[in-house]
Amino acid sequence: MENLIKTLPKILQAAGESPEVVEAACMAAWKHAAGDGLRDHAVPLRLHQKTLVIGVADTTWQKQLQFLSGQLLFRLNSILGQPLVTFVDFRVDPNAVAKARGPQSANATSRELDPATISVELVTAAAEIKDKDLRRAFLGAAMSCLNRLDKPRT
């Protein structure tokens, strides 16, 4: 996948102004720019007039990602090698997110941490951890710590 991402600028040059190729490249670049931590929570839906529409599960994710949109837009266009996207529109679309996660997510959801309670910054930091089990343990420990801090002392 990393090799494909590195070749996106050249593929776009060779394709010219093909809207289908530009949209497909933006979708692939988004998945890479978002990283493992956000990929399952923010799914690209379409590219419309240089606006990339991203589906998110709820308003919590929408607000958090809007806060990070400048960074994500910079990463996205850096991967593409040109400013093909000028705006990222985060829309609440839980059905699109569930569909992108696939059928295995229905079984895994009960074992996973609640995404509404995890900050985007924490998920982004966890995305840097390559080992899936270690990443899950990190998130669990971080959430446990945050929950303890939030509880009033008696």
Steps between C-alpha positions, in 0.01 A plus 500: 500500500786735585641465145159581348471812716844619390402463133170692529645832373637330187177307443306826521735667251462212256120495534463868422166648597311172546250565783470129577876463550519819708217381724652153542840654580342732759322206663823299522696802622238570768528148639876542522485855641243399762709204613393190688355694790246694295446273202208313660338817631527733200429351158527684168168517317563715192692790351286789379658816359822466703303422817563157646191376682582277797244294688533481879303301757372786713526869586783436746724371220376776271599777744836346585594446136389850400751624757773293328384568143788734416760239594312225319457717188874577497589129534251406228629749243860416589432136416328600175787731403262781407208691656214289366292544817430846638246405767408192703131473592433266793141370489332281758423175318512201738376264226795581273743452788344165595504388136868596462591307814347187349315206653777415746435828684164378630676225696792717608294799613413351836868439575623840381523822690215746444628743231279779634700501824845501338649830391628527144840603633522178701396289199751682280778433752397136524510471119878534516515167683536233231415196715120464515494336844739755646293783348182359657677462836627859476151634432353290780761622748461861392121487529524330837731775622273774364196337662678490836590868467139589417356321804448723803708402801307407812 
